[in-house]
mmCIF file with all atom_site columns, C-alpha atoms in Angstrom:
data_model
loop_
_atom_site.group_PDB
_atom_site.id
_atom_site.type_symbol
_atom_site.label_atom_id
_atom_site.label_alt_id
_atom_site.label_comp_id
_atom_site.label_asym_id
_atom_site.label_entity_id
_atom_site.label_seq_id
_atom_site.pdbx_PDB_ins_code
_atom_site.Cartn_x
_atom_site.Cartn_y
_atom_site.Cartn_z
_atom_site.occupancy
_atom_site.B_iso_or_equiv
_atom_site.pdbx_formal_charge
_atom_site.auth_seq_id
_atom_site.auth_comp_id
_atom_site.auth_asym_id
_atom_site.auth_atom_id
_atom_site.pdbx_PDB_model_num
ATOM 1   C CA . MET A 1 1  ? -15.221 -9.957  28.069 1.00 83.00 ? 116 MET A CA 1
ATOM 2   C CA . PRO A 1 2  ? -12.429 -8.537  28.396 1.00 91.00 ? 117 PRO A CA 1
ATOM 3   C CA . ARG A 1 3  ? -9.896  -8.952  25.754 1.00 96.00 ? 118 ARG A CA 1
ATOM 4   C CA . VAL A 1 4  ? -6.090  -8.829  25.820 1.00 98.00 ? 119 VAL A CA 1
ATOM 5   C CA . VAL A 1 5  ? -4.289  -8.500  21.949 1.00 98.00 ? 120 VAL A CA 1
ATOM 6   C CA . VAL A 1 6  ? -0.718  -9.240  21.764 1.00 98.00 ? 121 VAL A CA 1
ATOM 7   C CA . ASP A 1 7  ? 1.180   -7.965  19.096 1.00 98.00 ? 122 ASP A CA 1
ATOM 8   C CA . VAL A 1 8  ? 4.508   -10.046 18.196 1.00 98.00 ? 123 VAL A CA 1
ATOM 9   C CA . MET A 1 9  ? 7.090   -8.220  15.892 1.00 98.00 ? 124 MET A CA 1
ATOM 10  C CA . LEU A 1 10 ? 10.748  -9.482  14.400 1.00 98.00 ? 125 LEU A CA 1
ATOM 11  C CA . LYS A 1 11 ? 13.344  -6.680  16.050 1.00 98.00 ? 126 LYS A CA 1
ATOM 12  C CA . PRO A 1 12 ? 14.094  -3.983  13.836 1.00 96.00 ? 127 PRO A CA 1
ATOM 13  C CA . GLU A 1 13 ? 17.411  -5.096  13.281 1.00 97.00 ? 128 GLU A CA 1
ATOM 14  C CA . ILE A 1 14 ? 16.156  -8.495  12.174 1.00 98.00 ? 129 ILE A CA 1
ATOM 15  C CA . LEU A 1 15 ? 15.599  -9.211  8.596  1.00 97.00 ? 130 LEU A CA 1
ATOM 16  C CA . ASP A 1 16 ? 11.831  -9.791  7.816  1.00 98.00 ? 131 ASP A CA 1
ATOM 17  C CA . PRO A 1 17 ? 11.651  -11.989 4.610  1.00 98.00 ? 132 PRO A CA 1
ATOM 18  C CA . GLN A 1 18 ? 7.610   -12.296 4.889  1.00 97.00 ? 133 GLN A CA 1
ATOM 19  C CA . GLY A 1 19 ? 7.381   -8.517  4.926  1.00 98.00 ? 134 GLY A CA 1
ATOM 20  C CA . ARG A 1 20 ? 10.125  -8.025  2.377  1.00 98.00 ? 135 ARG A CA 1
ATOM 21  C CA . ALA A 1 21 ? 8.188   -10.440 0.002  1.00 98.00 ? 136 ALA A CA 1
ATOM 22  C CA . VAL A 1 22 ? 4.966   -8.160  0.736  1.00 98.00 ? 137 VAL A CA 1
ATOM 23  C CA . LEU A 1 23 ? 7.132   -5.052  -0.320 1.00 97.00 ? 138 LEU A CA 1
ATOM 24  C CA . GLY A 1 24 ? 8.056   -6.720  -3.509 1.00 97.00 ? 139 GLY A CA 1
ATOM 25  C CA . ALA A 1 25 ? 4.600   -7.516  -4.303 1.00 97.00 ? 140 ALA A CA 1
ATOM 26  C CA . PHE A 1 26 ? 3.471   -3.790  -3.760 1.00 96.00 ? 141 PHE A CA 1
ATOM 27  C CA . ALA A 1 27 ? 5.926   -3.030  -6.154 1.00 95.00 ? 142 ALA A CA 1
ATOM 28  C CA . ARG A 1 28 ? 5.024   -5.433  -9.022 1.00 96.00 ? 143 ARG A CA 1
ATOM 29  C CA . LEU A 1 29 ? 1.693   -4.780  -8.558 1.00 96.00 ? 144 LEU A CA 1
ATOM 30  C CA . GLY A 1 30 ? 2.167   -0.668  -9.120 1.00 93.00 ? 145 GLY A CA 1
ATOM 31  C CA . VAL A 1 31 ? 1.302   0.372   -5.396 1.00 94.00 ? 146 VAL A CA 1
ATOM 32  C CA . GLY A 1 32 ? 3.769   3.277   -4.644 1.00 89.00 ? 147 GLY A CA 1
ATOM 33  C CA . GLY A 1 33 ? 4.871   5.096   -1.739 1.00 92.00 ? 148 GLY A CA 1
ATOM 34  C CA . VAL A 1 34 ? 5.369   2.425   0.463  1.00 96.00 ? 149 VAL A CA 1
ATOM 35  C CA . SER A 1 35 ? 9.149   2.227   2.037  1.00 96.00 ? 150 SER A CA 1
ATOM 36  C CA . ASP A 1 36 ? 8.645   -1.128  4.167  1.00 97.00 ? 151 ASP A CA 1
ATOM 37  C CA . VAL A 1 37 ? 6.609   -3.912  5.309  1.00 98.00 ? 152 VAL A CA 1
ATOM 38  C CA . ARG A 1 38 ? 7.301   -5.731  8.560  1.00 98.00 ? 153 ARG A CA 1
ATOM 39  C CA . GLN A 1 39 ? 4.931   -8.564  9.010  1.00 98.00 ? 154 GLN A CA 1
ATOM 40  C CA . GLY A 1 40 ? 4.354   -9.965  12.641 1.00 98.00 ? 155 GLY A CA 1
ATOM 41  C CA . LYS A 1 41 ? 1.778   -12.254 14.487 1.00 98.00 ? 156 LYS A CA 1
ATOM 42  C CA . ARG A 1 42 ? -1.472  -10.878 16.451 1.00 98.00 ? 157 ARG A CA 1
ATOM 43  C CA . PHE A 1 43 ? -3.073  -12.685 19.285 1.00 98.00 ? 158 PHE A CA 1
ATOM 44  C CA . GLU A 1 44 ? -6.418  -11.987 20.454 1.00 98.00 ? 159 GLU A CA 1
ATOM 45  C CA . ILE A 1 45 ? -6.742  -13.743 23.952 1.00 98.00 ? 160 ILE A CA 1
ATOM 46  C CA . THR A 1 46 ? -10.229 -13.678 25.370 1.00 97.00 ? 161 THR A CA 1
ATOM 47  C CA . ILE A 1 47 ? -10.603 -13.967 29.177 1.00 96.00 ? 162 ILE A CA 1
ATOM 48  C CA . ASP A 1 48 ? -13.030 -15.591 31.129 1.00 93.00 ? 163 ASP A CA 1
ATOM 49  C CA . GLY A 1 49 ? -14.201 -13.434 34.024 1.00 88.00 ? 164 GLY A CA 1
ATOM 50  C CA . ASP A 1 50 ? -12.403 -10.611 35.661 1.00 91.00 ? 165 ASP A CA 1
ATOM 51  C CA . LEU A 1 51 ? -8.777  -9.893  34.363 1.00 93.00 ? 166 LEU A CA 1
ATOM 52  C CA . THR A 1 52 ? -7.032  -9.812  37.751 1.00 93.00 ? 167 THR A CA 1
ATOM 53  C CA . GLU A 1 53 ? -3.282  -8.318  37.776 1.00 94.00 ? 168 GLU A CA 1
ATOM 54  C CA . ASP A 1 54 ? -2.209  -11.991 38.720 1.00 93.00 ? 169 ASP A CA 1
ATOM 55  C CA . ARG A 1 55 ? -3.914  -12.995 35.432 1.00 94.00 ? 170 ARG A CA 1
ATOM 56  C CA . LEU A 1 56 ? -2.747  -10.121 33.720 1.00 95.00 ? 171 LEU A CA 1
ATOM 57  C CA . ALA A 1 57 ? 0.986   -11.042 35.068 1.00 96.00 ? 172 ALA A CA 1
ATOM 58  C CA . GLU A 1 58 ? 0.931   -14.336 33.833 1.00 96.00 ? 173 GLU A CA 1
ATOM 59  C CA . ILE A 1 59 ? -0.327  -13.500 29.928 1.00 97.00 ? 174 ILE A CA 1
ATOM 60  C CA . HIS A 1 60 ? 2.568   -11.179 29.926 1.00 97.00 ? 175 HIS A CA 1
ATOM 61  C CA . ARG A 1 61 ? 4.747   -14.122 31.058 1.00 97.00 ? 176 ARG A CA 1
ATOM 62  C CA . MET A 1 62 ? 3.243   -15.871 28.425 1.00 97.00 ? 177 MET A CA 1
ATOM 63  C CA . ALA A 1 63 ? 3.436   -13.160 25.719 1.00 98.00 ? 178 ALA A CA 1
ATOM 64  C CA . GLU A 1 64 ? 7.317   -13.135 26.546 1.00 97.00 ? 179 GLU A CA 1
ATOM 65  C CA . GLU A 1 65 ? 7.983   -17.274 26.552 1.00 95.00 ? 180 GLU A CA 1
ATOM 66  C CA . LEU A 1 66 ? 5.664   -18.689 24.734 1.00 97.00 ? 181 LEU A CA 1
ATOM 67  C CA . LEU A 1 67 ? 3.984   -16.616 22.242 1.00 98.00 ? 182 LEU A CA 1
ATOM 68  C CA . SER A 1 68 ? 7.525   -14.719 21.307 1.00 98.00 ? 183 SER A CA 1
ATOM 69  C CA . ASN A 1 69 ? 10.813  -15.730 20.799 1.00 98.00 ? 184 ASN A CA 1
ATOM 70  C CA . PRO A 1 70 ? 12.721  -12.866 22.961 1.00 97.00 ? 185 PRO A CA 1
ATOM 71  C CA . VAL A 1 71 ? 16.099  -13.161 21.014 1.00 97.00 ? 186 VAL A CA 1
ATOM 72  C CA . ILE A 1 72 ? 14.458  -12.041 18.062 1.00 98.00 ? 187 ILE A CA 1
ATOM 73  C CA . GLU A 1 73 ? 10.889  -10.657 18.581 1.00 98.00 ? 188 GLU A CA 1
ATOM 74  C CA . SER A 1 74 ? 9.322   -7.999  21.155 1.00 98.00 ? 189 SER A CA 1
ATOM 75  C CA . TYR A 1 75 ? 5.583   -8.161  21.585 1.00 98.00 ? 190 TYR A CA 1
ATOM 76  C CA . ASP A 1 76 ? 3.144   -5.540  22.738 1.00 98.00 ? 191 ASP A CA 1
ATOM 77  C CA . LEU A 1 77 ? 0.563   -5.902  24.968 1.00 98.00 ? 192 LEU A CA 1
ATOM 78  C CA . ARG A 1 78 ? -2.766  -4.426  25.641 1.00 97.00 ? 193 ARG A CA 1
ATOM 79  C CA . VAL A 1 79 ? -6.436  -4.912  27.017 1.00 96.00 ? 194 VAL A CA 1
ATOM 80  C CA . GLU A 1 80 ? -9.122  -3.753  25.006 1.00 92.00 ? 195 GLU A CA 1
ATOM 81  C CA . PRO A 1 81 ? -12.332 -3.909  27.255 1.00 79.00 ? 196 PRO A CA 1
ATOM 82  C CA . MET B 1 1  ? 6.343   9.156   8.152  1.00 83.00 ? 111 MET B CA 1
ATOM 83  C CA . PRO B 1 2  ? 2.663   7.691   8.551  1.00 91.00 ? 112 PRO B CA 1
ATOM 84  C CA . ARG B 1 3  ? 2.205   3.851   9.063  1.00 96.00 ? 113 ARG B CA 1
ATOM 85  C CA . VAL B 1 4  ? -0.605  1.750   8.213  1.00 98.00 ? 114 VAL B CA 1
ATOM 86  C CA . VAL B 1 5  ? -1.421  -0.927  10.197 1.00 98.00 ? 115 VAL B CA 1
ATOM 87  C CA . VAL B 1 6  ? -3.257  -3.883  9.079  1.00 98.00 ? 116 VAL B CA 1
ATOM 88  C CA . ASP B 1 7  ? -4.641  -6.950  11.065 1.00 98.00 ? 117 ASP B CA 1
ATOM 89  C CA . VAL B 1 8  ? -5.814  -10.090 9.680  1.00 98.00 ? 118 VAL B CA 1
ATOM 90  C CA . MET B 1 9  ? -7.923  -12.431 11.468 1.00 98.00 ? 119 MET B CA 1
ATOM 91  C CA . LEU B 1 10 ? -9.586  -15.534 10.176 1.00 98.00 ? 120 LEU B CA 1
ATOM 92  C CA . LYS B 1 11 ? -13.296 -15.006 10.643 1.00 98.00 ? 121 LYS B CA 1
ATOM 93  C CA . PRO B 1 12 ? -14.915 -15.930 13.783 1.00 96.00 ? 122 PRO B CA 1
ATOM 94  C CA . GLU B 1 13 ? -16.602 -18.913 12.091 1.00 97.00 ? 123 GLU B CA 1
ATOM 95  C CA . ILE B 1 14 ? -13.517 -20.639 10.886 1.00 98.00 ? 124 ILE B CA 1
ATOM 96  C CA . LEU B 1 15 ? -11.592 -22.638 12.945 1.00 97.00 ? 125 LEU B CA 1
ATOM 97  C CA . ASP B 1 16 ? -8.266  -21.570 14.224 1.00 98.00 ? 126 ASP B CA 1
ATOM 98  C CA . PRO B 1 17 ? -5.799  -24.333 14.774 1.00 98.00 ? 127 PRO B CA 1
ATOM 99  C CA . GLN B 1 18 ? -3.146  -22.178 15.882 1.00 97.00 ? 128 GLN B CA 1
ATOM 100 C CA . GLY B 1 19 ? -4.983  -20.278 18.364 1.00 98.00 ? 129 GLY B CA 1
ATOM 101 C CA . ARG B 1 20 ? -6.584  -23.924 19.405 1.00 98.00 ? 130 ARG B CA 1
ATOM 102 C CA . ALA B 1 21 ? -2.664  -24.953 20.306 1.00 98.00 ? 131 ALA B CA 1
ATOM 103 C CA . VAL B 1 22 ? -2.043  -21.878 22.349 1.00 98.00 ? 132 VAL B CA 1
ATOM 104 C CA . LEU B 1 23 ? -5.298  -22.375 24.143 1.00 97.00 ? 133 LEU B CA 1
ATOM 105 C CA . GLY B 1 24 ? -4.144  -25.704 25.094 1.00 97.00 ? 134 GLY B CA 1
ATOM 106 C CA . ALA B 1 25 ? -0.792  -24.437 26.148 1.00 97.00 ? 135 ALA B CA 1
ATOM 107 C CA . PHE B 1 26 ? -2.123  -22.119 28.650 1.00 96.00 ? 136 PHE B CA 1
ATOM 108 C CA . ALA B 1 27 ? -3.818  -24.736 29.714 1.00 95.00 ? 137 ALA B CA 1
ATOM 109 C CA . ARG B 1 28 ? -1.200  -27.067 29.967 1.00 96.00 ? 138 ARG B CA 1
ATOM 110 C CA . LEU B 1 29 ? 1.057   -24.259 31.801 1.00 96.00 ? 139 LEU B CA 1
ATOM 111 C CA . GLY B 1 30 ? -1.673  -23.739 34.326 1.00 93.00 ? 140 GLY B CA 1
ATOM 112 C CA . VAL B 1 31 ? -2.849  -20.106 33.109 1.00 94.00 ? 141 VAL B CA 1
ATOM 113 C CA . GLY B 1 32 ? -6.006  -20.105 33.683 1.00 89.00 ? 142 GLY B CA 1
ATOM 114 C CA . GLY B 1 33 ? -9.191  -17.793 32.893 1.00 92.00 ? 143 GLY B CA 1
ATOM 115 C CA . VAL B 1 34 ? -8.425  -17.932 29.249 1.00 96.00 ? 144 VAL B CA 1
ATOM 116 C CA . SER B 1 35 ? -11.594 -18.842 27.129 1.00 96.00 ? 145 SER B CA 1
ATOM 117 C CA . ASP B 1 36 ? -10.481 -18.460 23.907 1.00 97.00 ? 146 ASP B CA 1
ATOM 118 C CA . VAL B 1 37 ? -7.375  -17.653 21.750 1.00 98.00 ? 147 VAL B CA 1
ATOM 119 C CA . ARG B 1 38 ? -7.239  -16.659 18.060 1.00 98.00 ? 148 ARG B CA 1
ATOM 120 C CA . GLN B 1 39 ? -3.927  -16.199 16.225 1.00 98.00 ? 149 GLN B CA 1
ATOM 121 C CA . GLY B 1 40 ? -3.888  -13.914 13.155 1.00 98.00 ? 150 GLY B CA 1
ATOM 122 C CA . LYS B 1 41 ? -1.099  -11.925 11.254 1.00 98.00 ? 151 LYS B CA 1
ATOM 123 C CA . ARG B 1 42 ? -0.185  -8.225  11.641 1.00 98.00 ? 152 ARG B CA 1
ATOM 124 C CA . PHE B 1 43 ? 1.730   -5.783  9.216  1.00 98.00 ? 153 PHE B CA 1
ATOM 125 C CA . GLU B 1 44 ? 3.092   -2.608  9.187  1.00 98.00 ? 154 GLU B CA 1
ATOM 126 C CA . ILE B 1 45 ? 3.409   -1.027  6.165  1.00 98.00 ? 155 ILE B CA 1
ATOM 127 C CA . THR B 1 46 ? 5.581   2.050   6.366  1.00 97.00 ? 156 THR B CA 1
ATOM 128 C CA . ILE B 1 47 ? 4.462   5.216   3.957  1.00 95.00 ? 157 ILE B CA 1
ATOM 129 C CA . ASP B 1 48 ? 7.051   7.366   2.025  1.00 93.00 ? 158 ASP B CA 1
ATOM 130 C CA . GLY B 1 49 ? 5.683   10.795  2.154  1.00 88.00 ? 159 GLY B CA 1
ATOM 131 C CA . ASP B 1 50 ? 1.612   11.991  2.308  1.00 91.00 ? 160 ASP B CA 1
ATOM 132 C CA . LEU B 1 51 ? -0.777  9.076   2.464  1.00 93.00 ? 161 LEU B CA 1
ATOM 133 C CA . THR B 1 52 ? -3.210  10.473  -0.098 1.00 93.00 ? 162 THR B CA 1
ATOM 134 C CA . GLU B 1 53 ? -6.550  9.274   -0.008 1.00 94.00 ? 163 GLU B CA 1
ATOM 135 C CA . ASP B 1 54 ? -5.624  7.509   -3.598 1.00 93.00 ? 164 ASP B CA 1
ATOM 136 C CA . ARG B 1 55 ? -2.712  5.864   -2.005 1.00 94.00 ? 165 ARG B CA 1
ATOM 137 C CA . LEU B 1 56 ? -4.736  4.747   1.251  1.00 95.00 ? 166 LEU B CA 1
ATOM 138 C CA . ALA B 1 57 ? -7.585  3.060   -1.236 1.00 96.00 ? 167 ALA B CA 1
ATOM 139 C CA . GLU B 1 58 ? -4.885  1.144   -3.195 1.00 96.00 ? 168 GLU B CA 1
ATOM 140 C CA . ILE B 1 59 ? -3.571  -0.004  0.426  1.00 97.00 ? 169 ILE B CA 1
ATOM 141 C CA . HIS B 1 60 ? -7.118  -1.108  1.360  1.00 97.00 ? 170 HIS B CA 1
ATOM 142 C CA . ARG B 1 61 ? -7.441  -3.040  -1.950 1.00 97.00 ? 171 ARG B CA 1
ATOM 143 C CA . MET B 1 62 ? -3.907  -4.761  -1.342 1.00 97.00 ? 172 MET B CA 1
ATOM 144 C CA . ALA B 1 63 ? -5.282  -5.842  2.426  1.00 98.00 ? 173 ALA B CA 1
ATOM 145 C CA . GLU B 1 64 ? -8.123  -7.387  0.779  1.00 97.00 ? 174 GLU B CA 1
ATOM 146 C CA . GLU B 1 65 ? -6.776  -8.947  -2.215 1.00 95.00 ? 175 GLU B CA 1
ATOM 147 C CA . LEU B 1 66 ? -3.044  -9.658  -1.228 1.00 97.00 ? 176 LEU B CA 1
ATOM 148 C CA . LEU B 1 67 ? -2.673  -9.682  2.656  1.00 98.00 ? 177 LEU B CA 1
ATOM 149 C CA . SER B 1 68 ? -5.760  -11.393 3.520  1.00 98.00 ? 178 SER B CA 1
ATOM 150 C CA . ASN B 1 69 ? -7.956  -14.355 2.166  1.00 98.00 ? 179 ASN B CA 1
ATOM 151 C CA . PRO B 1 70 ? -11.932 -13.014 1.688  1.00 97.00 ? 180 PRO B CA 1
ATOM 152 C CA . VAL B 1 71 ? -12.939 -16.263 2.008  1.00 97.00 ? 181 VAL B CA 1
ATOM 153 C CA . ILE B 1 72 ? -11.816 -17.281 5.298  1.00 98.00 ? 182 ILE B CA 1
ATOM 154 C CA . GLU B 1 73 ? -10.476 -13.870 6.308  1.00 98.00 ? 183 GLU B CA 1
ATOM 155 C CA . SER B 1 74 ? -11.225 -10.523 7.303  1.00 98.00 ? 184 SER B CA 1
ATOM 156 C CA . TYR B 1 75 ? -8.994  -7.432  8.052  1.00 98.00 ? 185 TYR B CA 1
ATOM 157 C CA . ASP B 1 76 ? -9.034  -4.281  9.858  1.00 98.00 ? 186 ASP B CA 1
ATOM 158 C CA . LEU B 1 77 ? -6.832  -1.277  8.502  1.00 98.00 ? 187 LEU B CA 1
ATOM 159 C CA . ARG B 1 78 ? -5.736  1.669   10.338 1.00 97.00 ? 188 ARG B CA 1
ATOM 160 C CA . VAL B 1 79 ? -3.420  4.649   10.250 1.00 96.00 ? 189 VAL B CA 1
ATOM 161 C CA . GLU B 1 80 ? -1.302  5.639   12.844 1.00 92.00 ? 190 GLU B CA 1
ATOM 162 C CA . PRO B 1 81 ? 0.514   9.026   12.885 1.00 79.00 ? 191 PRO B CA 1
#
């Protein structure tokens, strides 16, 4: 069954407090050489049957309207076999 | 600068209420053909300088101990150029 993966990340210009907290923890734990951490969401959507163009378009719409907040987030969508 | 991406997902046998809520919303909004949705976390880690083997091993350790909870989650780590 095909799977659609949607990654939702805060836009680069939006401050990311969760990523910042992880970056701080890395520093406290002595993990060097890391200049930035950004944290986002990952959705794995399992498709039942064929992934038609119409279905893919619908999932694109959901990624934009339901899974992300386009004011502050951008999404990346890809189909995995 | 190289970037390390860590995806953290709940293990398949662990109930995922967030993914279940998204699946329910898809159904209510008339998006058909979706049999499952799982929601997880994505970390984008920007490396300052070269990604040596030691650094990568440290980030693997952080992915296991800090970014994920190995009791209920698994992680996938990959290096992007």
